[in-house]
Each structure stands twice: as C-alpha cells, then as structure tokens.
Coordinates of C-alpha atoms in Angstrom, one line a residue:
M178 CA -43.0 -29.8 -58.3
V179 CA -39.8 -27.9 -58.3
F180 CA -40.4 -26.9 -54.7
V181 CA -41.0 -30.5 -53.7
G182 CA -37.8 -31.6 -55.4
L183 CA -35.8 -28.9 -53.6
L184 CA -37.4 -30.0 -50.3
F185 CA -36.3 -33.6 -50.9
A186 CA -32.8 -32.5 -51.9
F187 CA -32.4 -30.4 -48.7
A188 CA -33.6 -33.3 -46.6
A189 CA -31.1 -35.6 -48.2
A190 CA -28.3 -33.1 -47.5
E191 CA -29.4 -33.0 -43.9
E192 CA -29.1 -36.8 -43.6
E193 CA -25.6 -36.7 -45.1
A194 CA -24.1 -34.6 -42.3
P195 CA -20.6 -33.3 -43.0
V196 CA -17.7 -35.4 -41.8
C197 CA -15.0 -33.2 -40.1
Q198 CA -11.4 -34.3 -39.9
I199 CA -8.0 -32.7 -39.5
L200 CA -6.5 -31.6 -42.9
G201 CA -3.2 -33.4 -43.4
S202 CA -1.6 -36.0 -41.1
P203 CA -2.5 -35.9 -37.4
E204 CA 0.2 -35.1 -34.9
I205 CA 1.2 -38.4 -33.2
P206 CA 2.0 -38.2 -29.5
L207 CA 5.5 -39.4 -28.5
L208 CA 4.0 -41.4 -25.6
S209 CA 0.4 -42.4 -25.2
K210 CA -1.9 -44.8 -23.4
G211 CA -5.7 -45.1 -23.5
G212 CA -8.0 -44.6 -20.5
D213 CA -11.5 -43.6 -19.4
V214 CA -10.2 -40.0 -19.1
T215 CA -7.1 -38.5 -20.7
I216 CA -4.5 -36.1 -19.5
G217 CA -2.3 -34.4 -22.1
G218 CA 1.4 -33.4 -21.7
A219 CA 3.7 -31.1 -23.5
F220 CA 7.5 -31.1 -22.8
S221 CA 10.6 -30.1 -24.7
I222 CA 12.0 -33.6 -25.0
H223 CA 14.2 -32.3 -27.8
S224 CA 15.7 -28.8 -27.4
K225 CA 16.6 -27.9 -30.9
I226 CA 14.6 -27.6 -34.1
A227 CA 15.4 -27.2 -37.8
Q228 CA 12.9 -25.4 -39.9
P229 CA 13.2 -26.1 -43.7
P230 CA 13.2 -23.2 -46.1
L231 CA 9.7 -22.1 -47.1
S232 CA 9.2 -21.7 -50.9
F233 CA 5.4 -21.4 -50.7
T234 CA 5.1 -23.5 -53.8
V235 CA 4.9 -26.9 -52.1
K236 CA 3.6 -28.2 -48.8
P237 CA 6.3 -27.6 -46.1
T238 CA 8.0 -30.6 -44.7
R239 CA 7.7 -31.5 -41.0
L240 CA 10.1 -29.7 -38.6
T241 CA 13.1 -31.8 -37.6
C242 CA 13.9 -32.0 -33.9
S243 CA 17.3 -32.8 -32.4
S244 CA 19.4 -32.7 -29.2
V245 CA 17.5 -34.8 -26.7
N246 CA 16.8 -33.1 -23.4
L247 CA 16.9 -35.9 -20.9
R248 CA 15.7 -33.6 -18.1
E249 CA 12.4 -33.0 -20.0
F250 CA 12.1 -36.6 -21.0
R251 CA 12.2 -37.5 -17.3
F252 CA 9.4 -35.0 -16.7
A253 CA 7.3 -37.0 -19.1
Q254 CA 8.3 -40.2 -17.2
I255 CA 7.2 -38.7 -13.9
M256 CA 3.9 -37.8 -15.4
I257 CA 3.4 -41.4 -16.4
F258 CA 4.6 -42.6 -12.9
A259 CA 1.9 -40.5 -11.2
I260 CA -0.8 -41.6 -13.5
E261 CA 0.1 -45.3 -13.1
E262 CA 0.2 -44.9 -9.3
I263 CA -3.3 -43.4 -9.4
N264 CA -4.6 -46.1 -11.7
K265 CA -3.4 -48.7 -9.1
S266 CA -5.2 -46.9 -6.3
D267 CA -8.5 -48.2 -4.9
V268 CA -9.1 -44.9 -3.1
L269 CA -8.6 -42.2 -5.8
L270 CA -10.7 -42.7 -8.9
P271 CA -11.2 -46.4 -7.9
N272 CA -13.0 -47.7 -11.1
V273 CA -11.7 -45.1 -13.6
S274 CA -8.5 -45.3 -15.5
I275 CA -6.4 -42.3 -16.6
G276 CA -4.8 -42.3 -20.0
Y277 CA -2.2 -39.9 -21.4
R278 CA -1.0 -38.3 -24.6
I279 CA 2.4 -36.7 -24.3
Y280 CA 3.8 -34.5 -27.1
D281 CA 7.3 -33.2 -27.7
N282 CA 7.4 -29.6 -28.6
C283 CA 11.1 -29.5 -29.4
G284 CA 11.6 -26.3 -27.5
S285 CA 9.7 -24.4 -30.3
T286 CA 6.6 -22.3 -30.0
L287 CA 5.5 -23.5 -33.4
S288 CA 5.8 -27.1 -32.4
S289 CA 4.0 -26.2 -29.1
M290 CA 1.1 -24.8 -31.2
R291 CA 0.9 -28.1 -33.2
A292 CA 0.9 -30.1 -30.0
V293 CA -1.8 -28.1 -28.3
M294 CA -4.0 -28.3 -31.4
A295 CA -3.6 -32.0 -31.4
L296 CA -4.4 -32.3 -27.7
M297 CA -7.5 -30.1 -28.2
N298 CA -8.8 -31.9 -31.3
G299 CA -7.6 -35.4 -31.3
D300 CA -7.6 -37.3 -34.6
E301 CA -11.1 -38.7 -34.5
L302 CA -13.8 -37.9 -37.1
T303 CA -16.8 -35.8 -36.0
T304 CA -20.1 -35.2 -37.8
G305 CA -22.8 -32.6 -37.6
K306 CA -23.5 -29.1 -38.6
S307 CA -21.2 -27.5 -36.1
C308 CA -18.3 -29.8 -36.8
S309 CA -17.4 -29.6 -33.1
G310 CA -16.2 -32.6 -31.1
Q311 CA -15.1 -33.1 -27.5
S312 CA -11.6 -32.1 -26.5
A313 CA -9.2 -35.0 -26.7
V314 CA -8.0 -34.4 -23.2
H315 CA -9.5 -33.3 -19.9
A316 CA -6.4 -31.3 -18.8
I317 CA -2.9 -30.5 -20.1
I318 CA 0.4 -30.6 -18.0
G319 CA 3.0 -28.2 -19.3
E320 CA 5.0 -26.4 -20.3
S321 CA 8.4 -25.8 -18.6
E322 CA 9.1 -22.3 -19.8
S323 CA 6.8 -19.3 -19.4
S324 CA 6.8 -18.1 -23.1
S325 CA 5.7 -21.5 -24.5
T326 CA 3.2 -21.8 -21.6
I327 CA 1.7 -18.5 -22.6
V328 CA 1.2 -19.8 -26.2
L329 CA -0.4 -22.9 -24.8
S330 CA -2.7 -21.1 -22.3
R331 CA -3.8 -18.5 -24.8
T332 CA -4.9 -21.2 -27.2
T333 CA -6.7 -23.3 -24.7
G334 CA -8.2 -20.5 -22.6
P335 CA -11.2 -19.7 -24.9
F336 CA -12.2 -23.4 -24.7
K337 CA -11.7 -23.6 -20.9
I338 CA -9.3 -26.5 -21.1
P339 CA -7.2 -26.5 -17.9
V340 CA -3.4 -26.2 -18.2
I341 CA -1.2 -26.9 -15.2
S342 CA 2.4 -25.9 -15.4
H343 CA 5.1 -27.2 -13.1
S344 CA 7.7 -24.4 -13.7
A345 CA 6.2 -21.5 -15.6
T346 CA 6.6 -18.7 -13.1
C347 CA 6.0 -15.4 -15.1
E348 CA 3.7 -13.1 -13.1
C349 CA 2.0 -12.3 -16.3
L350 CA 0.2 -15.7 -16.2
S351 CA -1.6 -14.6 -13.0
N352 CA -4.0 -12.5 -15.1
R353 CA -7.3 -14.5 -14.9
K354 CA -8.9 -12.5 -17.7
E355 CA -6.2 -13.5 -20.2
Y356 CA -5.5 -17.0 -18.8
P357 CA -8.8 -18.2 -17.2
S358 CA -8.0 -21.9 -17.3
F359 CA -4.3 -21.7 -16.3
F360 CA -3.0 -23.2 -13.0
R361 CA 0.5 -23.9 -11.7
T362 CA 2.1 -26.0 -9.0
I363 CA 4.7 -23.3 -8.5
A364 CA 4.5 -19.8 -7.2
S365 CA 4.5 -16.6 -9.4
D366 CA 7.8 -14.7 -9.7
L367 CA 6.1 -11.9 -7.9
Y368 CA 7.2 -13.6 -4.7
Q369 CA 10.6 -14.7 -5.9
S370 CA 11.4 -11.1 -7.0
R371 CA 10.4 -9.9 -3.5
A372 CA 12.5 -12.7 -2.0
L373 CA 15.5 -11.5 -4.1
T374 CA 15.0 -8.0 -2.7
Q375 CA 15.0 -9.3 0.8
L376 CA 18.3 -11.2 0.2
V377 CA 20.0 -8.2 -1.2
K378 CA 18.7 -6.0 1.6
H379 CA 19.8 -8.5 4.2
F380 CA 23.5 -8.1 3.4
G381 CA 23.3 -4.3 2.8
W382 CA 24.3 -4.6 -0.9
T383 CA 23.5 -1.3 -2.5
W384 CA 25.7 -1.4 -5.7
V385 CA 24.8 -4.4 -7.9
G386 CA 24.6 -5.6 -11.5
A387 CA 21.6 -7.3 -13.0
V388 CA 21.2 -9.7 -16.0
N389 CA 18.1 -11.4 -17.2
S390 CA 16.8 -13.5 -20.1
D391 CA 15.1 -11.5 -22.8
S392 CA 11.9 -13.5 -22.5
D393 CA 8.6 -13.3 -20.7
Y394 CA 10.1 -15.0 -17.7
G395 CA 13.2 -12.9 -17.4
N396 CA 11.7 -9.5 -18.4
N397 CA 8.7 -9.7 -16.1
G398 CA 10.7 -11.1 -13.1
M399 CA 13.5 -8.6 -13.4
A400 CA 11.0 -5.7 -13.7
I401 CA 9.4 -6.6 -10.4
F402 CA 12.8 -7.1 -8.7
L403 CA 14.2 -3.7 -10.0
A404 CA 11.1 -1.8 -8.7
A405 CA 11.2 -3.5 -5.3
A406 CA 15.0 -3.2 -4.9
Q407 CA 15.1 0.5 -5.9
E408 CA 12.5 1.2 -3.2
E409 CA 15.0 -0.3 -0.7
G410 CA 17.8 2.0 -1.9
V411 CA 19.6 -0.5 -4.1
C412 CA 21.5 1.1 -7.0
F413 CA 22.3 -0.8 -10.2
E414 CA 25.5 -0.3 -12.1
Y415 CA 24.0 -2.0 -15.1
T416 CA 20.9 -4.0 -16.2
E417 CA 21.5 -6.2 -19.2
K418 CA 19.5 -8.8 -21.0
F419 CA 20.0 -11.3 -23.8
H420 CA 18.3 -14.2 -25.6
R421 CA 19.8 -17.6 -26.1
E422 CA 19.8 -17.1 -29.9
E423 CA 21.7 -13.7 -29.7
P424 CA 25.4 -14.4 -29.3
E425 CA 26.4 -10.9 -30.0
K426 CA 24.3 -9.6 -27.1
L427 CA 25.7 -12.3 -24.8
M428 CA 29.2 -11.1 -25.6
K429 CA 28.2 -7.5 -24.8
V430 CA 26.9 -8.7 -21.4
V431 CA 30.2 -10.6 -20.7
E432 CA 32.2 -7.4 -21.5
V433 CA 29.9 -5.3 -19.2
I434 CA 30.5 -7.7 -16.4
R435 CA 34.2 -7.8 -17.0
K436 CA 34.5 -4.0 -16.8
S437 CA 32.1 -3.5 -13.9
T438 CA 32.9 -2.6 -10.3
A439 CA 29.8 -4.2 -8.9
R440 CA 30.7 -7.6 -7.4
V441 CA 27.1 -8.8 -6.8
I442 CA 25.2 -9.9 -9.8
V443 CA 21.5 -10.8 -9.8
A444 CA 21.0 -13.3 -12.6
F445 CA 17.3 -13.7 -13.5
L446 CA 18.1 -16.2 -16.2
A447 CA 16.5 -19.3 -17.6
H448 CA 18.6 -22.4 -17.5
V449 CA 19.8 -22.2 -21.1
E450 CA 20.8 -18.5 -20.9
M451 CA 22.6 -19.1 -17.6
N452 CA 24.5 -22.0 -19.2
N453 CA 25.5 -19.8 -22.2
L454 CA 26.7 -17.0 -19.8
L455 CA 28.6 -19.4 -17.6
E456 CA 30.5 -20.8 -20.6
Q457 CA 31.7 -17.4 -21.7
L458 CA 32.6 -16.2 -18.1
S459 CA 34.6 -19.4 -17.7
L460 CA 36.3 -19.0 -21.1
H461 CA 37.3 -15.4 -20.2
N462 CA 38.3 -16.3 -16.6
I463 CA 35.9 -13.7 -15.1
T464 CA 35.6 -14.8 -11.5
G465 CA 35.2 -13.2 -8.0
R466 CA 31.6 -12.2 -8.5
Q467 CA 28.8 -13.1 -6.1
F468 CA 25.9 -14.5 -8.1
I469 CA 22.4 -14.3 -6.8
G470 CA 20.3 -16.9 -8.7
V471 CA 16.7 -17.9 -9.3
E472 CA 14.9 -21.3 -9.3
A473 CA 15.5 -21.8 -13.0
W474 CA 19.2 -22.5 -12.6
I475 CA 20.4 -22.4 -9.0
T476 CA 20.1 -26.2 -8.4
A477 CA 20.8 -27.3 -12.0
D478 CA 23.4 -30.1 -11.9
S479 CA 24.0 -29.6 -15.6
L480 CA 25.8 -26.3 -14.7
V481 CA 28.3 -28.1 -12.5
T482 CA 31.5 -28.7 -14.6
P483 CA 35.2 -28.9 -13.7
T484 CA 35.5 -25.1 -14.3
S485 CA 32.1 -23.7 -13.4
F486 CA 32.7 -23.6 -9.6
T487 CA 35.4 -20.9 -10.1
V488 CA 32.6 -18.7 -11.5
L489 CA 29.6 -19.8 -9.5
G490 CA 31.1 -21.0 -6.3
G491 CA 29.4 -19.3 -3.4
S492 CA 26.3 -18.5 -5.4
L493 CA 23.1 -17.9 -3.4
G494 CA 19.6 -18.3 -4.7
F495 CA 16.1 -19.5 -4.3
A496 CA 15.1 -23.0 -5.2
V497 CA 11.7 -24.8 -5.4
Q498 CA 11.1 -26.8 -2.3
K499 CA 12.2 -30.5 -2.4
A500 CA 9.7 -33.3 -2.6
N501 CA 9.9 -36.9 -1.4
I502 CA 8.2 -39.4 -3.7
S503 CA 8.6 -43.0 -2.7
G504 CA 9.0 -45.4 -5.6
L505 CA 10.0 -42.8 -8.2
D506 CA 13.7 -43.7 -8.3
E507 CA 12.9 -47.3 -9.0
F508 CA 10.4 -46.4 -11.7
L509 CA 12.7 -44.0 -13.4
T510 CA 15.7 -46.3 -13.5
K511 CA 13.9 -49.7 -14.1
D512 CA 10.1 -49.9 -14.4
F513 CA 9.6 -47.4 -17.2
W514 CA 12.7 -48.6 -19.1
Q515 CA 11.6 -52.2 -19.0
G516 CA 8.1 -51.3 -20.1
E517 CA 9.2 -49.2 -23.1
F518 CA 11.9 -51.7 -24.3
K519 CA 9.7 -54.7 -23.6
C520 CA 12.7 -56.2 -21.7
K521 CA 13.3 -57.6 -18.2
E522 CA 16.3 -57.4 -15.9
G523 CA 17.6 -60.6 -14.4
H524 CA 18.0 -64.2 -15.6
N525 CA 14.6 -65.7 -15.3
N526 CA 13.1 -64.0 -18.3
S527 CA 11.9 -67.3 -19.8
I528 CA 9.0 -67.2 -17.4
T529 CA 7.7 -63.8 -18.7
G530 CA 8.8 -64.2 -22.2
A531 CA 10.6 -60.8 -22.2
A532 CA 14.0 -60.4 -23.6
P533 CA 16.8 -59.4 -21.3
C534 CA 17.6 -55.7 -21.1
K535 CA 20.8 -54.7 -23.0
E536 CA 23.6 -52.8 -21.4
N537 CA 23.1 -49.9 -23.8
H538 CA 19.5 -49.6 -22.5
N539 CA 20.8 -48.0 -19.3
L540 CA 19.9 -44.3 -19.5
T541 CA 21.1 -43.7 -16.0
E542 CA 24.7 -43.6 -17.1
L543 CA 23.9 -40.7 -19.5
K544 CA 24.9 -37.2 -18.3
Y545 CA 22.0 -35.2 -16.8
Y546 CA 19.6 -38.1 -16.9
N547 CA 19.4 -38.2 -13.1
D548 CA 19.4 -34.4 -12.6
D549 CA 16.7 -33.5 -10.1
V550 CA 16.0 -37.1 -9.2
T551 CA 17.6 -36.6 -5.8
E552 CA 16.6 -33.0 -5.7
L553 CA 13.0 -33.6 -6.8
R554 CA 12.0 -30.0 -7.2
Y555 CA 10.3 -29.5 -10.6
S556 CA 9.7 -33.3 -10.7
G557 CA 7.6 -33.0 -7.5
N558 CA 5.5 -30.2 -9.1
I559 CA 4.6 -32.5 -12.0
Y560 CA 3.6 -35.2 -9.6
K561 CA 1.4 -32.7 -7.7
A562 CA -0.2 -31.4 -11.0
I563 CA -1.3 -34.9 -12.0
Y564 CA -2.8 -35.6 -8.5
A565 CA -4.6 -32.2 -8.7
V566 CA -6.3 -33.3 -11.9
A567 CA -7.1 -36.7 -10.4
Y568 CA -8.7 -35.2 -7.3
S569 CA -10.8 -32.8 -9.4
L570 CA -12.0 -35.7 -11.5
H571 CA -12.7 -37.7 -8.3
S572 CA -15.0 -34.9 -7.1
M573 CA -16.8 -34.4 -10.5
L574 CA -17.4 -38.1 -10.9
K575 CA -18.8 -38.4 -7.3
C576 CA -16.4 -41.2 -6.4
S577 CA -16.4 -43.1 -3.2
Q578 CA -14.3 -46.1 -2.1
S579 CA -17.4 -48.3 -1.6
Q580 CA -19.5 -47.2 -4.6
G581 CA -16.8 -46.3 -7.1
C582 CA -17.2 -43.5 -9.6
D583 CA -20.3 -42.5 -11.5
R584 CA -19.1 -43.3 -15.0
T585 CA -22.3 -41.9 -16.6
V586 CA -21.2 -38.4 -15.7
K587 CA -19.9 -36.6 -18.8
V588 CA -17.0 -34.4 -17.7
T589 CA -16.2 -31.3 -19.7
P590 CA -13.0 -29.2 -19.5
W591 CA -14.7 -26.1 -18.2
Q592 CA -16.1 -28.2 -15.3
A593 CA -12.6 -29.4 -14.6
V594 CA -11.4 -25.8 -14.4
E595 CA -14.0 -25.0 -11.8
S596 CA -13.3 -28.2 -9.9
L597 CA -9.5 -27.4 -9.9
K598 CA -10.2 -24.1 -8.1
Q599 CA -11.6 -26.1 -5.2
V600 CA -8.9 -28.7 -5.0
N601 CA -7.3 -29.1 -1.6
F602 CA -5.5 -32.3 -0.7
T603 CA -2.4 -33.6 1.1
T604 CA 0.2 -35.7 -0.7
K605 CA 1.5 -38.9 0.8
N606 CA 4.5 -37.1 2.1
G607 CA 2.4 -34.6 3.9
E608 CA 2.5 -31.6 1.6
Q609 CA -0.7 -29.6 1.2
V610 CA -1.7 -28.7 -2.4
W611 CA -4.2 -26.0 -3.4
F612 CA -4.4 -23.1 -5.8
D613 CA -4.8 -19.4 -4.9
S614 CA -7.1 -17.0 -6.7
T615 CA -4.6 -16.6 -9.6
G616 CA -4.3 -20.4 -10.0
A617 CA -0.8 -20.6 -8.4
A618 CA 0.7 -22.6 -5.5
V619 CA 1.8 -21.0 -2.3
A620 CA 5.3 -19.4 -2.5
L621 CA 7.8 -21.5 -0.5
Y622 CA 11.5 -21.4 -1.4
E623 CA 14.7 -22.8 0.0
V624 CA 17.7 -20.5 0.0
V625 CA 20.6 -22.6 -1.4
N626 CA 24.4 -22.0 -1.5
W627 CA 26.9 -23.5 -4.0
Q628 CA 29.5 -25.2 -1.8
R629 CA 32.3 -27.7 -2.5
G630 CA 32.4 -30.8 -0.3
S631 CA 35.6 -32.4 1.1
D632 CA 35.5 -34.9 -1.8
G633 CA 35.5 -32.0 -4.3
S634 CA 31.9 -32.4 -5.3
V635 CA 29.6 -29.5 -5.5
H636 CA 26.5 -29.3 -3.2
F637 CA 23.5 -27.1 -3.1
K638 CA 23.4 -26.5 0.6
P639 CA 20.1 -25.1 2.1
V640 CA 21.0 -22.1 4.3
G641 CA 17.6 -20.5 4.7
Y642 CA 14.0 -20.1 3.4
Y643 CA 11.4 -17.7 2.1
D644 CA 7.8 -18.5 3.0
A645 CA 5.2 -16.1 1.8
S646 CA 2.5 -17.6 4.0
L647 CA 4.2 -16.4 7.2
P648 CA 3.5 -13.0 8.7
P649 CA 5.7 -10.0 7.9
G650 CA 9.1 -10.2 9.6
K651 CA 9.1 -14.0 9.5
K652 CA 8.9 -14.7 5.8
F653 CA 12.6 -14.6 5.2
F654 CA 15.3 -16.5 7.2
L655 CA 19.0 -16.9 6.5
K656 CA 21.7 -18.7 8.5
N657 CA 24.7 -16.5 7.8
D658 CA 27.3 -18.7 9.3
A659 CA 26.4 -21.6 7.1
I660 CA 27.2 -19.7 3.9
M661 CA 30.4 -20.2 1.9
W662 CA 31.3 -17.2 -0.2
P663 CA 33.2 -16.9 -3.5
G664 CA 36.9 -18.0 -3.1
G665 CA 36.0 -20.2 -0.1
N666 CA 35.6 -17.2 2.2
T667 CA 33.3 -17.6 5.2
E668 CA 32.5 -13.9 5.5
A669 CA 30.9 -11.5 3.1
N670 CA 33.2 -8.7 4.0
M671 CA 34.7 -8.3 0.5
L672 CA 31.2 -7.8 -0.8
T673 CA 29.5 -5.7 1.9
K674 CA 32.4 -3.3 2.5
S675 CA 33.5 -2.8 -1.1
H676 CA 32.0 -1.2 -4.1
T677 CA 29.0 0.2 -2.3

C-alpha cells in the first residue's frame, strides 16, 4: 500500500512540472518591437556607470547609467532602420516580420553581461524537467568595443547564438574554437596592423613612437604591428599604453611624448583613449608630431575641436570604407524621432491625430549626433550585419517571392550560425557581403588625411587605400602629393630626414 501511495505521489509530481523563471526583475530592453523572428542589439547608449557600494547584507541596487553617447544611440537607430526596411520588402523575408530587443550596456562589461543574459533567456516562463527554453533572439548585433564583445561572445558561444559586431576588430576574436558563433562586418586588426607597417615603410620612417589602449583591442593590435614593423627594420623609441581609467599612466605617456625625439607616433588607441590623450597634448601645447591613426579614431568628428588641429593636423590613418545608404538620413532626422515621440512635423496633424513635434525634440542640433552620418562607416557595418541575418533567415525558411516563407520551420540559433557562414549577397549600393573562415569581412580601408579646408573646417581627405584582396604589390596605394603634413607642409621632409 505504501508503494502504491509513493507511485501516485511521484505521478502527481510529474504532472506538476516545475515552472522556471528569472529570479528578480527581468532586464527591460531600451527599445523593442515584436516580430516573427527577433534580433537582439547591445550598444553603449550611455557611456558612464555608477556602481553602488556593496555591503553584502541587502540586495544590491541597479547600476546607474549616465552620459548619453549619441553616436551609439544612432547605431541602435540604424539597426531599427535596416529592420524596418526589410519588413517593408516583398523580396527578402516576404511574409515574415523581424522584431528587435535593444539593450543599453552603459559601457560596462557587467551591464553587458546582464544584457546578454536577458537576450538569451527572455522573460517568459518555461516548464519541464530541463527548465530550458528557446533563446529570446535569433542573433545579436554588437558590441562596439572588442573587450565587451569578447564577454558577449564567450557567453553566447556555448549556446551557438550568433553575434555580429560592426566594429570589434581584435584579432583574438578570429579564434573559432573560442568564439564559434562570432561574426563581424569589419576586418580583423591583423590586416590593419599590416597596413600600418606598409604606411610606415612607405615613407622610410625608422625611428617612431607607439602608444596603444591597454585593452584587448589595443594590446593585440599593437603586438601584431610591432612584430611586423620590426621585421621591416623600424626601431621604436618608446612603446607606451594606458587605460581610460588610469589618469596617472596617461600623464606618463604625455611626458614621454614631450621628451621624445621621434616625430612619428603610431596611436593604436580606442576613441575614448585618443580623446583623453588629445586633451592633454593640447593642454601642454605638444605639437609638431605626425600621428598615424587607426579606424577607431581617425575619422571621429568628436575629436575635431578649435584646438585639436594643432595636434592632429596632418594625421594619416586607416578608415573603414564608406557606405551609401539611401533613406537613412531622412530616417535618422525625422522618421525615427516622430515615431518615438508620437509627433508629426508640419501643420496638418489634425488628420493623423499626432501632436506637432516640439523644437526641443530636434536631436540633430546636439553635438556629435550626426557624427558618421555623412561618413557612414561603422553605421554601414550595422546595416550589413542586419541584412546578413535576414539573408540567413531567408535561406533557412526556404523563402521565395511567389510562395513566401515556410513559417512552420523552427529556426534554432545554431542553424543560424551555419547559415551565416554561407551568406553571400550584394547590398543595394553594390557592395558584396560575405564572411571568411574566421567570420570576418574582407579587409578594405581608406587612407585618410586630416586637412583644413579654405573655410577653416577639418576634412578627412581620402589619399589612398589598402585592399587585402588584391595581389602582393597592389594591396597598398598612396597618393603622396595629396597629403597635407603637420604645420601645413606639403612635403614629409621634416619627418623622413630627421630623427631617423
């Protein structure tokens, strides 16, 4: 009788399967919209974070984010623009809608971890013995910096959830054993470091200084460059590094540069560190150096200030290739804004019932909001990443323009990873998109030069290129007579004939 009772009790327990849910409050996305399939996004829409003191006696409060990063906010907008463009298409995913869940990681790896866990789990309840549910998203777009992308990719890798970054360039992310589901619409720094070596070699510079960010991005990129440059006979007076949160190390770097005899400085710095260094060099009036830059800062409008050109004028560096996306400018400055604020420009709003947009709704007047809109470099990479996911889904769902997509097909993230490896398409402006064996895009850079126009404005003038797909001897091209050097010189004599 006891045995029968235990049997019934066990059966009852089986019927009442456990309900699994996230402990505590779920992470709410900053921007979201439902769809048949969902793409996640992670951007540093705020750049600073305040962590409350931990007493370990009560539950810690949520992290507080501050200092809006309008450049990253615009990245989120471009992701939405691409998704909405695809949703309107009757060719790509004709009867399938794409939704999105975009999180703000506040420039913190801790917040990044919270965001990725939310993207992987969702906030729905699941039942069953295994307590396992489907991933809340089919792919994740992000992040902007290599270190935070590493955190994201290491977390999603075991679950084969594809991550596509638009600007994480660390060569370390090419390791398919460690990052099996990572892709990027930008090339690895392996190629940029080689390109930097070609640039230094081209002008015969053999006595240079080097500064890099103390991060995965800066350390890996600089290590590759140093090895390649030394093989070409380049000597380094100094190699220094610092992190954005180490002001004392920054001041040491400034002092080293001030005392050095090398007039050429290779700056493998992230945007934030370059801004910090620029502020101090301007403050101490350290000028007359030839800076060689990387894609992270060489075309950053936010570095252009009334005093910065005295330090960075004549800088040369490699930039991500420009893109041309029709309709994006209109969307960024009007469509998105009207949708978010439920307002309408113009005077005939009584027809739509929408309130008129207020003057203080105009983000375009804010500093840095339009950075990269005309340049469309990283922005174009986000656009391509969204389309790569869409084309992979189009293939998996067996879509055709006449029959539509097979909505009965259940798409899993690991299938999306395999499908992304086969993606090969051409954007509407004629650019071909595909991923190599490491999950990266082909290396194609513009060489740009900081020049001042006749009206006093600063321009990033293209003066050459580096194309890794071309045969040896043709990969690197530079138009010497188009370059403007520090101090307004048109010749590099002061650099090539001195301090070598």
